[in-house]
Amino acid sequence: MKDTKVIAFSGKGGVGKTSLAALTVRLLIDAFPEARILAIDADPAVGLSTALGVVVTHTVDDVRKKFVETVEKGKKQEAITFLNEAHYEITDSIVETENFAFLAIGRPENAGCYCSVNSFLKETISALTEDFDYVVIDGEAGVEQVNRRVMEKVTHLILVSDASKKGIGVIHTIRDVAKHLGMYNQTGAIINRIKNETIKQLVDTGDIDVLNYIPEDEALSLMDVQGQCLLKLNATTPAIQGLREALIQINVI
Ligand SMILES: Nc1ncnc2c1ncn2[C@@H]1O[C@H](COP(=O)(O)OP(=O)(O)OP(=O)(O)O)[C@@H](O)[C@H]1O
Ligand SMILES: [Mg+2]
């Protein structure tokens, strides 16, 4: 099996998962220009595409919906053909850019009893990741996604939080669930949007290692306000510098 690094960002809502995932893609492109990189937007709200300047036309969920409709119409033969072609269908959802590929999941598992289809799609995505050297996943807020396991195997689970007790609580829950599921090889926290040294000193992540603290970065906020692609962010900004150090800590770059 190929040694693909699968890096997932997880944490409370609004703490910077999407921004850091996008900037990770950028740092990977800089560090390994020859590598095959896949960015996966696993948040149904779809934010990573904007951060990476990608236009999404369809998602994995569209593939799933098409299948479910076929089954519900009782077209068994078509459904079988469809499953055989799922790999192709999903590959077809991938947007290729000059430096990386992009896949949006949409809603990975709605309520309903199509578990076999869901796990089949999950397997298909896992198989597909073997075509890449690096996979960066921008997760949905909270622990649900870890529970649902969009991917069977994350190698590097990056827990993102702000300085709040609530944010730290959420990363503990996520870490515990992920650990229980044996989901990752390496993990650690990035404490993002630190406003000053006093706040930094007060943050207590308990038994979770802090990979780095990233300060509030005005240049990053500004790009977000303007809806600009984060790949263009100046490499000397504190957010990129801080993230680079964190990714080195956890052996991603
Ligand atoms: N270090 C930082 N400095 C300044 N602003 C930041 C920083 N990190 C993130 N932000 C800003 O915080 C906001 C939320 O960031 P982002 O969308 O990346 O979070 P998220 O965790 O993906 O949120 P959601 O849970 O809603 O998907 C954005 O406006 C982003 O520009
Ligand atoms: Mg997000």
PDB file of C-alpha atoms and ligand atoms in Angstrom:
ATOM      1  CA  MET A   1       0.000   0.000   0.000  1.00  0.00           C
ATOM      2  CA  LYS A   2       1.156   3.479  -0.843  1.00  0.00           C
ATOM      3  CA  ASP A   3       2.350   5.771   1.953  1.00  0.00           C
ATOM      4  CA  THR A   4      -0.200   8.507   1.398  1.00  0.00           C
ATOM      5  CA  LYS A   5      -0.316  11.130   4.111  1.00  0.00           C
ATOM      6  CA  VAL A   6      -3.939  11.891   4.948  1.00  0.00           C
ATOM      7  CA  ILE A   7      -4.138  15.102   6.963  1.00  0.00           C
ATOM      8  CA  ALA A   8      -7.493  16.036   8.494  1.00  0.00           C
ATOM      9  CA  PHE A   9      -8.509  19.250  10.236  1.00  0.00           C
ATOM     10  CA  SER A  10     -11.133  18.966  12.921  1.00  0.00           C
ATOM     11  CA  GLY A  11     -12.522  21.177  15.676  1.00  0.00           C
ATOM     12  CA  LYS A  12     -15.308  23.464  16.843  1.00  0.00           C
ATOM     13  CA  GLY A  13     -17.118  25.707  14.359  1.00  0.00           C
ATOM     14  CA  GLY A  14     -15.352  28.834  13.166  1.00  0.00           C
ATOM     15  CA  VAL A  15     -11.915  28.152  14.656  1.00  0.00           C
ATOM     16  CA  GLY A  16     -10.005  28.172  11.354  1.00  0.00           C
ATOM     17  CA  LYS A  17     -10.205  24.590  10.002  1.00  0.00           C
ATOM     18  CA  THR A  18     -10.914  25.662   6.430  1.00  0.00           C
ATOM     19  CA  SER A  19      -8.279  28.408   6.417  1.00  0.00           C
ATOM     20  CA  LEU A  20      -5.614  26.098   7.814  1.00  0.00           C
ATOM     21  CA  ALA A  21      -6.562  23.263   5.452  1.00  0.00           C
ATOM     22  CA  ALA A  22      -6.270  25.626   2.472  1.00  0.00           C
ATOM     23  CA  LEU A  23      -2.946  26.992   3.683  1.00  0.00           C
ATOM     24  CA  THR A  24      -1.705  23.424   4.200  1.00  0.00           C
ATOM     25  CA  VAL A  25      -2.400  22.704   0.531  1.00  0.00           C
ATOM     26  CA  ARG A  26      -0.375  25.761  -0.280  1.00  0.00           C
ATOM     27  CA  LEU A  27       2.553  24.753   1.946  1.00  0.00           C
ATOM     28  CA  LEU A  28       2.533  21.260   0.450  1.00  0.00           C
ATOM     29  CA  ILE A  29       2.646  22.682  -3.067  1.00  0.00           C
ATOM     30  CA  ASP A  30       5.616  24.842  -2.033  1.00  0.00           C
ATOM     31  CA  ALA A  31       7.433  22.009  -0.262  1.00  0.00           C
ATOM     32  CA  PHE A  32       6.735  19.220  -2.771  1.00  0.00           C
ATOM     33  CA  PRO A  33       6.095  20.690  -6.225  1.00  0.00           C
ATOM     34  CA  GLU A  34       6.118  17.240  -7.816  1.00  0.00           C
ATOM     35  CA  ALA A  35       3.695  15.621  -5.366  1.00  0.00           C
ATOM     36  CA  ARG A  36       0.112  14.650  -6.196  1.00  0.00           C
ATOM     37  CA  ILE A  37      -2.111  16.528  -3.748  1.00  0.00           C
ATOM     38  CA  LEU A  38      -5.842  16.000  -3.202  1.00  0.00           C
ATOM     39  CA  ALA A  39      -7.871  18.502  -1.184  1.00  0.00           C
ATOM     40  CA  ILE A  40     -11.165  17.138   0.134  1.00  0.00           C
ATOM     41  CA  ASP A  41     -13.943  19.418   1.313  1.00  0.00           C
ATOM     42  CA  ALA A  42     -15.805  17.227   3.768  1.00  0.00           C
ATOM     43  CA  ASP A  43     -17.958  20.044   5.101  1.00  0.00           C
ATOM     44  CA  PRO A  44     -21.445  20.108   3.548  1.00  0.00           C
ATOM     45  CA  ALA A  45     -21.323  23.898   3.851  1.00  0.00           C
ATOM     46  CA  VAL A  46     -18.508  23.818   1.240  1.00  0.00           C
ATOM     47  CA  GLY A  47     -15.939  26.449   2.199  1.00  0.00           C
ATOM     48  CA  LEU A  48     -12.626  24.982   1.116  1.00  0.00           C
ATOM     49  CA  SER A  49     -13.414  25.510  -2.551  1.00  0.00           C
ATOM     50  CA  THR A  50     -13.628  29.283  -2.050  1.00  0.00           C
ATOM     51  CA  ALA A  51     -10.455  29.310   0.035  1.00  0.00           C
ATOM     52  CA  LEU A  52      -8.664  27.437  -2.745  1.00  0.00           C
ATOM     53  CA  GLY A  53     -10.318  29.282  -5.613  1.00  0.00           C
ATOM     54  CA  VAL A  54     -11.972  26.170  -7.055  1.00  0.00           C
ATOM     55  CA  VAL A  55     -15.389  26.057  -8.714  1.00  0.00           C
ATOM     56  CA  VAL A  56     -17.358  22.972  -7.654  1.00  0.00           C
ATOM     57  CA  THR A  57     -19.860  21.541 -10.095  1.00  0.00           C
ATOM     58  CA  HIS A  58     -20.773  18.320  -8.360  1.00  0.00           C
ATOM     59  CA  THR A  59     -20.076  16.434  -5.176  1.00  0.00           C
ATOM     60  CA  VAL A  60     -19.816  12.830  -4.029  1.00  0.00           C
ATOM     61  CA  ASP A  61     -23.278  13.256  -2.584  1.00  0.00           C
ATOM     62  CA  ASP A  62     -24.647  13.888  -6.092  1.00  0.00           C
ATOM     63  CA  VAL A  63     -23.244  10.493  -7.062  1.00  0.00           C
ATOM     64  CA  ARG A  64     -24.895   8.937  -4.034  1.00  0.00           C
ATOM     65  CA  LYS A  65     -28.250  10.629  -4.712  1.00  0.00           C
ATOM     66  CA  LYS A  66     -28.235   9.402  -8.281  1.00  0.00           C
ATOM     67  CA  PHE A  67     -27.725   5.862  -7.044  1.00  0.00           C
ATOM     68  CA  VAL A  68     -30.450   6.091  -4.405  1.00  0.00           C
ATOM     69  CA  GLU A  69     -32.924   7.429  -6.982  1.00  0.00           C
ATOM     70  CA  THR A  70     -32.118   4.548  -9.320  1.00  0.00           C
ATOM     71  CA  VAL A  71     -32.735   2.024  -6.536  1.00  0.00           C
ATOM     72  CA  GLU A  72     -35.946   3.710  -5.481  1.00  0.00           C
ATOM     73  CA  LYS A  73     -37.265   3.520  -9.021  1.00  0.00           C
ATOM     74  CA  GLY A  74     -36.691  -0.228  -8.796  1.00  0.00           C
ATOM     75  CA  LYS A  75     -34.118  -0.264 -11.574  1.00  0.00           C
ATOM     76  CA  LYS A  76     -31.969  -3.006 -10.174  1.00  0.00           C
ATOM     77  CA  GLN A  77     -29.819  -3.638 -13.215  1.00  0.00           C
ATOM     78  CA  GLU A  78     -29.039   0.040 -13.603  1.00  0.00           C
ATOM     79  CA  ALA A  79     -28.146   0.245  -9.927  1.00  0.00           C
ATOM     80  CA  ILE A  80     -25.629  -2.576 -10.325  1.00  0.00           C
ATOM     81  CA  THR A  81     -24.080  -0.933 -13.382  1.00  0.00           C
ATOM     82  CA  PHE A  82     -23.956   2.281 -11.455  1.00  0.00           C
ATOM     83  CA  LEU A  83     -22.066   0.749  -8.556  1.00  0.00           C
ATOM     84  CA  ASN A  84     -19.577  -0.698 -10.991  1.00  0.00           C
ATOM     85  CA  GLU A  85     -19.041   2.759 -12.352  1.00  0.00           C
ATOM     86  CA  ALA A  86     -18.918   4.536  -8.970  1.00  0.00           C
ATOM     87  CA  HIS A  87     -15.159   4.878  -9.074  1.00  0.00           C
ATOM     88  CA  TYR A  88     -15.420   6.566 -12.438  1.00  0.00           C
ATOM     89  CA  GLU A  89     -18.320   8.754 -11.262  1.00  0.00           C
ATOM     90  CA  ILE A  90     -16.389   9.930  -8.222  1.00  0.00           C
ATOM     91  CA  THR A  91     -13.227  10.488 -10.204  1.00  0.00           C
ATOM     92  CA  ASP A  92     -15.378  12.583 -12.487  1.00  0.00           C
ATOM     93  CA  SER A  93     -16.313  14.812  -9.513  1.00  0.00           C
ATOM     94  CA  ILE A  94     -12.660  15.706  -8.982  1.00  0.00           C
ATOM     95  CA  VAL A  95     -11.625  19.158 -10.113  1.00  0.00           C
ATOM     96  CA  GLU A  96      -8.040  19.223 -11.381  1.00  0.00           C
ATOM     97  CA  THR A  97      -6.068  22.433 -11.039  1.00  0.00           C
ATOM     98  CA  GLU A  98      -2.471  23.070 -12.002  1.00  0.00           C
ATOM     99  CA  ASN A  99      -1.071  22.150  -8.602  1.00  0.00           C
ATOM    100  CA  PHE A 100      -3.679  20.024  -6.853  1.00  0.00           C
ATOM    101  CA  ALA A 101      -6.913  18.088  -7.231  1.00  0.00           C
ATOM    102  CA  PHE A 102     -10.125  18.880  -5.377  1.00  0.00           C
ATOM    103  CA  LEU A 103     -13.093  16.780  -4.276  1.00  0.00           C
ATOM    104  CA  ALA A 104     -16.225  17.949  -2.457  1.00  0.00           C
ATOM    105  CA  ILE A 105     -18.093  15.340  -0.435  1.00  0.00           C
ATOM    106  CA  GLY A 106     -21.360  17.210   0.029  1.00  0.00           C
ATOM    107  CA  ARG A 107     -23.411  15.425   2.634  1.00  0.00           C
ATOM    108  CA  PRO A 108     -21.666  12.126   3.229  1.00  0.00           C
ATOM    109  CA  GLU A 109     -24.321  10.222   5.155  1.00  0.00           C
ATOM    110  CA  ASN A 110     -27.837  11.531   5.475  1.00  0.00           C
ATOM    111  CA  ALA A 111     -30.315   9.789   7.682  1.00  0.00           C
ATOM    112  CA  GLY A 112     -31.680   6.754   5.905  1.00  0.00           C
ATOM    113  CA  CYS A 113     -30.813   3.147   5.461  1.00  0.00           C
ATOM    114  CA  TYR A 114     -28.296   3.247   2.666  1.00  0.00           C
ATOM    115  CA  CYS A 115     -25.391   2.321   4.855  1.00  0.00           C
ATOM    116  CA  SER A 116     -23.980  -0.107   2.339  1.00  0.00           C
ATOM    117  CA  VAL A 117     -23.899   2.588  -0.321  1.00  0.00           C
ATOM    118  CA  ASN A 118     -22.311   5.006   2.098  1.00  0.00           C
ATOM    119  CA  SER A 119     -19.616   2.600   3.092  1.00  0.00           C
ATOM    120  CA  PHE A 120     -19.104   1.660  -0.535  1.00  0.00           C
ATOM    121  CA  LEU A 121     -18.551   5.311  -1.434  1.00  0.00           C
ATOM    122  CA  LYS A 122     -16.245   5.662   1.540  1.00  0.00           C
ATOM    123  CA  GLU A 123     -14.203   2.729   0.306  1.00  0.00           C
ATOM    124  CA  THR A 124     -14.117   4.213  -3.167  1.00  0.00           C
ATOM    125  CA  ILE A 125     -12.789   7.489  -1.783  1.00  0.00           C
ATOM    126  CA  SER A 126     -10.203   5.619   0.284  1.00  0.00           C
ATOM    127  CA  ALA A 127      -9.074   3.679  -2.772  1.00  0.00           C
ATOM    128  CA  LEU A 128      -8.863   6.873  -4.759  1.00  0.00           C
ATOM    129  CA  THR A 129      -6.585   8.507  -2.220  1.00  0.00           C
ATOM    130  CA  GLU A 130      -3.957   5.937  -3.113  1.00  0.00           C
ATOM    131  CA  ASP A 131      -3.468   7.837  -6.362  1.00  0.00           C
ATOM    132  CA  PHE A 132      -2.185  10.761  -4.315  1.00  0.00           C
ATOM    133  CA  ASP A 133       0.819  11.500  -2.114  1.00  0.00           C
ATOM    134  CA  TYR A 134      -1.025  13.923   0.151  1.00  0.00           C
ATOM    135  CA  VAL A 135      -4.698  14.214   0.992  1.00  0.00           C
ATOM    136  CA  VAL A 136      -5.876  17.250   2.971  1.00  0.00           C
ATOM    137  CA  ILE A 137      -9.356  17.034   4.495  1.00  0.00           C
ATOM    138  CA  ASP A 138     -11.321  20.037   5.721  1.00  0.00           C
ATOM    139  CA  GLY A 139     -13.771  18.557   8.198  1.00  0.00           C
ATOM    140  CA  GLU A 140     -17.216  19.590   9.273  1.00  0.00           C
ATOM    141  CA  ALA A 141     -17.380  21.331  12.667  1.00  0.00           C
ATOM    142  CA  GLY A 142     -17.636  19.108  15.718  1.00  0.00           C
ATOM    143  CA  VAL A 143     -17.278  15.409  16.330  1.00  0.00           C
ATOM    144  CA  GLU A 144     -19.971  14.051  14.023  1.00  0.00           C
ATOM    145  CA  GLN A 145     -17.715  13.670  11.049  1.00  0.00           C
ATOM    146  CA  VAL A 146     -15.181  11.682  12.994  1.00  0.00           C
ATOM    147  CA  ASN A 147     -18.022   9.415  14.035  1.00  0.00           C
ATOM    148  CA  ARG A 148     -19.198   9.003  10.492  1.00  0.00           C
ATOM    149  CA  ARG A 149     -15.701   8.404   9.246  1.00  0.00           C
ATOM    150  CA  VAL A 150     -15.677   9.931   5.802  1.00  0.00           C
ATOM    151  CA  MET A 151     -12.322   8.322   5.436  1.00  0.00           C
ATOM    152  CA  GLU A 152     -11.247   5.039   6.878  1.00  0.00           C
ATOM    153  CA  LYS A 153      -7.777   6.230   7.600  1.00  0.00           C
ATOM    154  CA  VAL A 154      -6.463   9.605   8.578  1.00  0.00           C
ATOM    155  CA  THR A 155      -2.717   9.540   9.218  1.00  0.00           C
ATOM    156  CA  HIS A 156      -2.429  13.027  10.706  1.00  0.00           C
ATOM    157  CA  LEU A 157      -5.346  14.377  12.738  1.00  0.00           C
ATOM    158  CA  ILE A 158      -4.917  18.084  13.402  1.00  0.00           C
ATOM    159  CA  LEU A 159      -7.159  19.376  16.149  1.00  0.00           C
ATOM    160  CA  VAL A 160      -7.919  23.055  15.703  1.00  0.00           C
ATOM    161  CA  SER A 161      -9.169  25.284  18.484  1.00  0.00           C
ATOM    162  CA  ASP A 162      -9.267  28.887  19.507  1.00  0.00           C
ATOM    163  CA  ALA A 163      -8.274  29.782  23.068  1.00  0.00           C
ATOM    164  CA  SER A 164     -11.785  29.138  24.423  1.00  0.00           C
ATOM    165  CA  LYS A 165     -12.562  26.416  26.972  1.00  0.00           C
ATOM    166  CA  LYS A 166     -15.337  25.248  24.684  1.00  0.00           C
ATOM    167  CA  GLY A 167     -12.997  24.891  21.708  1.00  0.00           C
ATOM    168  CA  ILE A 168     -10.507  22.925  23.788  1.00  0.00           C
ATOM    169  CA  GLY A 169     -13.355  20.761  25.104  1.00  0.00           C
ATOM    170  CA  VAL A 170     -14.407  19.936  21.549  1.00  0.00           C
ATOM    171  CA  ILE A 171     -10.913  18.864  20.501  1.00  0.00           C
ATOM    172  CA  HIS A 172     -10.744  16.563  23.527  1.00  0.00           C
ATOM    173  CA  THR A 173     -14.023  14.922  22.515  1.00  0.00           C
ATOM    174  CA  ILE A 174     -12.844  14.552  18.926  1.00  0.00           C
ATOM    175  CA  ARG A 175      -9.482  13.148  19.976  1.00  0.00           C
ATOM    176  CA  ASP A 176     -11.150  10.642  22.342  1.00  0.00           C
ATOM    177  CA  VAL A 177     -13.582   9.380  19.710  1.00  0.00           C
ATOM    178  CA  ALA A 178     -10.909   9.230  17.024  1.00  0.00           C
ATOM    179  CA  LYS A 179      -8.555   7.396  19.361  1.00  0.00           C
ATOM    180  CA  HIS A 180     -11.269   4.899  20.235  1.00  0.00           C
ATOM    181  CA  LEU A 181     -11.798   4.254  16.524  1.00  0.00           C
ATOM    182  CA  GLY A 182      -8.055   3.914  15.922  1.00  0.00           C
ATOM    183  CA  MET A 183      -8.408   6.572  13.284  1.00  0.00           C
ATOM    184  CA  TYR A 184      -5.047   8.278  13.164  1.00  0.00           C
ATOM    185  CA  ASN A 185      -1.299   7.707  13.530  1.00  0.00           C
ATOM    186  CA  GLN A 186      -0.338  11.144  14.763  1.00  0.00           C
ATOM    187  CA  THR A 187      -2.283  13.960  16.327  1.00  0.00           C
ATOM    188  CA  GLY A 188      -1.787  17.362  17.923  1.00  0.00           C
ATOM    189  CA  ALA A 189      -3.470  20.715  18.378  1.00  0.00           C
ATOM    190  CA  ILE A 190      -3.147  24.052  16.673  1.00  0.00           C
ATOM    191  CA  ILE A 191      -4.416  26.849  18.869  1.00  0.00           C
ATOM    192  CA  ASN A 192      -5.470  29.513  16.430  1.00  0.00           C
ATOM    193  CA  ARG A 193      -6.253  33.226  16.558  1.00  0.00           C
ATOM    194  CA  ILE A 194      -4.229  33.914  19.698  1.00  0.00           C
ATOM    195  CA  LYS A 195      -4.584  37.599  20.484  1.00  0.00           C
ATOM    196  CA  ASN A 196      -1.734  38.052  22.963  1.00  0.00           C
ATOM    197  CA  GLU A 197       0.864  36.368  25.132  1.00  0.00           C
ATOM    198  CA  THR A 198      -1.323  36.424  28.264  1.00  0.00           C
ATOM    199  CA  ILE A 199      -4.039  34.439  26.512  1.00  0.00           C
ATOM    200  CA  LYS A 200      -1.479  32.017  25.118  1.00  0.00           C
ATOM    201  CA  GLN A 201      -0.143  31.345  28.625  1.00  0.00           C
ATOM    202  CA  LEU A 202      -3.639  30.636  29.922  1.00  0.00           C
ATOM    203  CA  VAL A 203      -4.543  27.980  27.357  1.00  0.00           C
ATOM    204  CA  ASP A 204      -4.517  24.505  28.870  1.00  0.00           C
ATOM    205  CA  THR A 205      -4.899  21.617  26.445  1.00  0.00           C
ATOM    206  CA  GLY A 206      -4.256  18.914  29.049  1.00  0.00           C
ATOM    207  CA  ASP A 207      -2.808  15.772  27.508  1.00  0.00           C
ATOM    208  CA  ILE A 208      -3.087  17.038  23.921  1.00  0.00           C
ATOM    209  CA  ASP A 209       0.228  18.246  22.509  1.00  0.00           C
ATOM    210  CA  VAL A 210       0.191  21.739  21.062  1.00  0.00           C
ATOM    211  CA  LEU A 211       1.904  21.750  17.666  1.00  0.00           C
ATOM    212  CA  ASN A 212       1.860  25.527  17.597  1.00  0.00           C
ATOM    213  CA  TYR A 213      -0.036  28.670  18.534  1.00  0.00           C
ATOM    214  CA  ILE A 214      -1.056  30.830  15.596  1.00  0.00           C
ATOM    215  CA  PRO A 215      -1.708  34.514  16.201  1.00  0.00           C
ATOM    216  CA  GLU A 216      -4.609  36.547  14.946  1.00  0.00           C
ATOM    217  CA  ASP A 217      -3.437  37.378  11.426  1.00  0.00           C
ATOM    218  CA  GLU A 218      -4.817  40.495   9.861  1.00  0.00           C
ATOM    219  CA  ALA A 219      -3.721  39.615   6.331  1.00  0.00           C
ATOM    220  CA  LEU A 220      -5.673  36.351   6.570  1.00  0.00           C
ATOM    221  CA  SER A 221      -8.841  38.050   7.855  1.00  0.00           C
ATOM    222  CA  LEU A 222      -8.619  40.573   5.073  1.00  0.00           C
ATOM    223  CA  MET A 223      -8.413  37.903   2.376  1.00  0.00           C
ATOM    224  CA  ASP A 224     -11.438  36.185   3.870  1.00  0.00           C
ATOM    225  CA  VAL A 225     -13.435  39.406   3.905  1.00  0.00           C
ATOM    226  CA  GLN A 226     -12.607  39.874   0.230  1.00  0.00           C
ATOM    227  CA  GLY A 227     -13.349  36.216  -0.565  1.00  0.00           C
ATOM    228  CA  GLN A 228      -9.873  35.800  -2.015  1.00  0.00           C
ATOM    229  CA  CYS A 229      -8.074  32.567  -2.702  1.00  0.00           C
ATOM    230  CA  LEU A 230      -5.749  31.833   0.221  1.00  0.00           C
ATOM    231  CA  LEU A 231      -3.111  30.375  -2.069  1.00  0.00           C
ATOM    232  CA  LYS A 232      -2.159  33.981  -2.767  1.00  0.00           C
ATOM    233  CA  LEU A 233      -1.479  34.863   0.865  1.00  0.00           C
ATOM    234  CA  ASN A 234       2.017  36.213   1.415  1.00  0.00           C
ATOM    235  CA  ALA A 235       4.298  33.458   2.695  1.00  0.00           C
ATOM    236  CA  THR A 236       5.729  35.681   5.417  1.00  0.00           C
ATOM    237  CA  THR A 237       2.412  36.191   7.203  1.00  0.00           C
ATOM    238  CA  PRO A 238       2.235  34.886  10.804  1.00  0.00           C
ATOM    239  CA  ALA A 239      -0.529  32.391   9.961  1.00  0.00           C
ATOM    240  CA  ILE A 240       1.549  30.669   7.285  1.00  0.00           C
ATOM    241  CA  GLN A 241       4.723  30.754   9.360  1.00  0.00           C
ATOM    242  CA  GLY A 242       2.920  29.330  12.382  1.00  0.00           C
ATOM    243  CA  LEU A 243       1.226  26.634  10.339  1.00  0.00           C
ATOM    244  CA  ARG A 244       4.493  25.644   8.688  1.00  0.00           C
ATOM    245  CA  GLU A 245       6.073  25.092  12.107  1.00  0.00           C
ATOM    246  CA  ALA A 246       3.074  23.041  13.239  1.00  0.00           C
ATOM    247  CA  LEU A 247       3.201  20.845  10.131  1.00  0.00           C
ATOM    248  CA  ILE A 248       6.913  20.258  10.641  1.00  0.00           C
ATOM    249  CA  GLN A 249       6.206  19.248  14.253  1.00  0.00           C
ATOM    250  CA  ILE A 250       3.785  16.561  13.117  1.00  0.00           C
ATOM    251  CA  ASN A 251       5.998  15.363  10.215  1.00  0.00           C
ATOM    252  CA  VAL A 252       3.721  16.500   7.401  1.00  0.00           C
ATOM    253  CA  ILE A 253       6.378  18.666   5.772  1.00  0.00           C
TER     254      ILE A 253
HETATM  255  N1  LIG B   1      -5.162  33.103  12.453  1.00  0.00           N
HETATM  256  C1  LIG B   1      -6.211  33.803  12.011  1.00  0.00           C
HETATM  257  N2  LIG B   1      -6.186  35.147  12.038  1.00  0.00           N
HETATM  258  C2  LIG B   1      -7.233  35.874  11.621  1.00  0.00           C
HETATM  259  N3  LIG B   1      -8.374  35.373  11.162  1.00  0.00           N
HETATM  260  C3  LIG B   1      -8.475  34.038  11.107  1.00  0.00           C
HETATM  261  C4  LIG B   1      -7.406  33.187  11.521  1.00  0.00           C
HETATM  262  N4  LIG B   1      -7.813  31.883  11.340  1.00  0.00           N
HETATM  263  C5  LIG B   1      -9.056  31.959  10.845  1.00  0.00           C
HETATM  264  N5  LIG B   1      -9.466  33.237  10.708  1.00  0.00           N
HETATM  265  C6  LIG B   1     -10.780  33.717  10.243  1.00  0.00           C
HETATM  266  O1  LIG B   1     -11.767  33.111  11.060  1.00  0.00           O
HETATM  267  C7  LIG B   1     -12.941  32.853  10.317  1.00  0.00           C
HETATM  268  C8  LIG B   1     -13.291  31.381  10.436  1.00  0.00           C
HETATM  269  O2  LIG B   1     -12.257  30.633   9.807  1.00  0.00           O
HETATM  270  P1  LIG B   1     -12.569  29.314   9.002  1.00  0.00           P
HETATM  271  O3  LIG B   1     -13.692  29.502   8.076  1.00  0.00           O
HETATM  272  O4  LIG B   1     -11.278  28.836   8.480  1.00  0.00           O
HETATM  273  O5  LIG B   1     -13.043  28.401  10.221  1.00  0.00           O
HETATM  274  P2  LIG B   1     -13.760  26.982  10.184  1.00  0.00           P
HETATM  275  O6  LIG B   1     -13.302  26.290  11.412  1.00  0.00           O
HETATM  276  O7  LIG B   1     -13.522  26.321   8.891  1.00  0.00           O
HETATM  277  O8  LIG B   1     -15.281  27.397  10.313  1.00  0.00           O
HETATM  278  P3  LIG B   1     -16.565  26.457  10.049  1.00  0.00           P
HETATM  279  O9  LIG B   1     -16.670  25.583  11.252  1.00  0.00           O
HETATM  280  O10 LIG B   1     -17.660  27.459   9.961  1.00  0.00           O
HETATM  281  O11 LIG B   1     -16.314  25.701   8.787  1.00  0.00           O
HETATM  282  C9  LIG B   1     -12.644  33.278   8.892  1.00  0.00           C
HETATM  283  O12 LIG B   1     -13.179  34.559   8.713  1.00  0.00           O
HETATM  284  C10 LIG B   1     -11.127  33.317   8.838  1.00  0.00           C
HETATM  285  O13 LIG B   1     -10.626  34.253   7.910  1.00  0.00           O
HETATM  286 MG    MG B   2     -14.872  25.502   7.510  1.00  0.00          MG
END
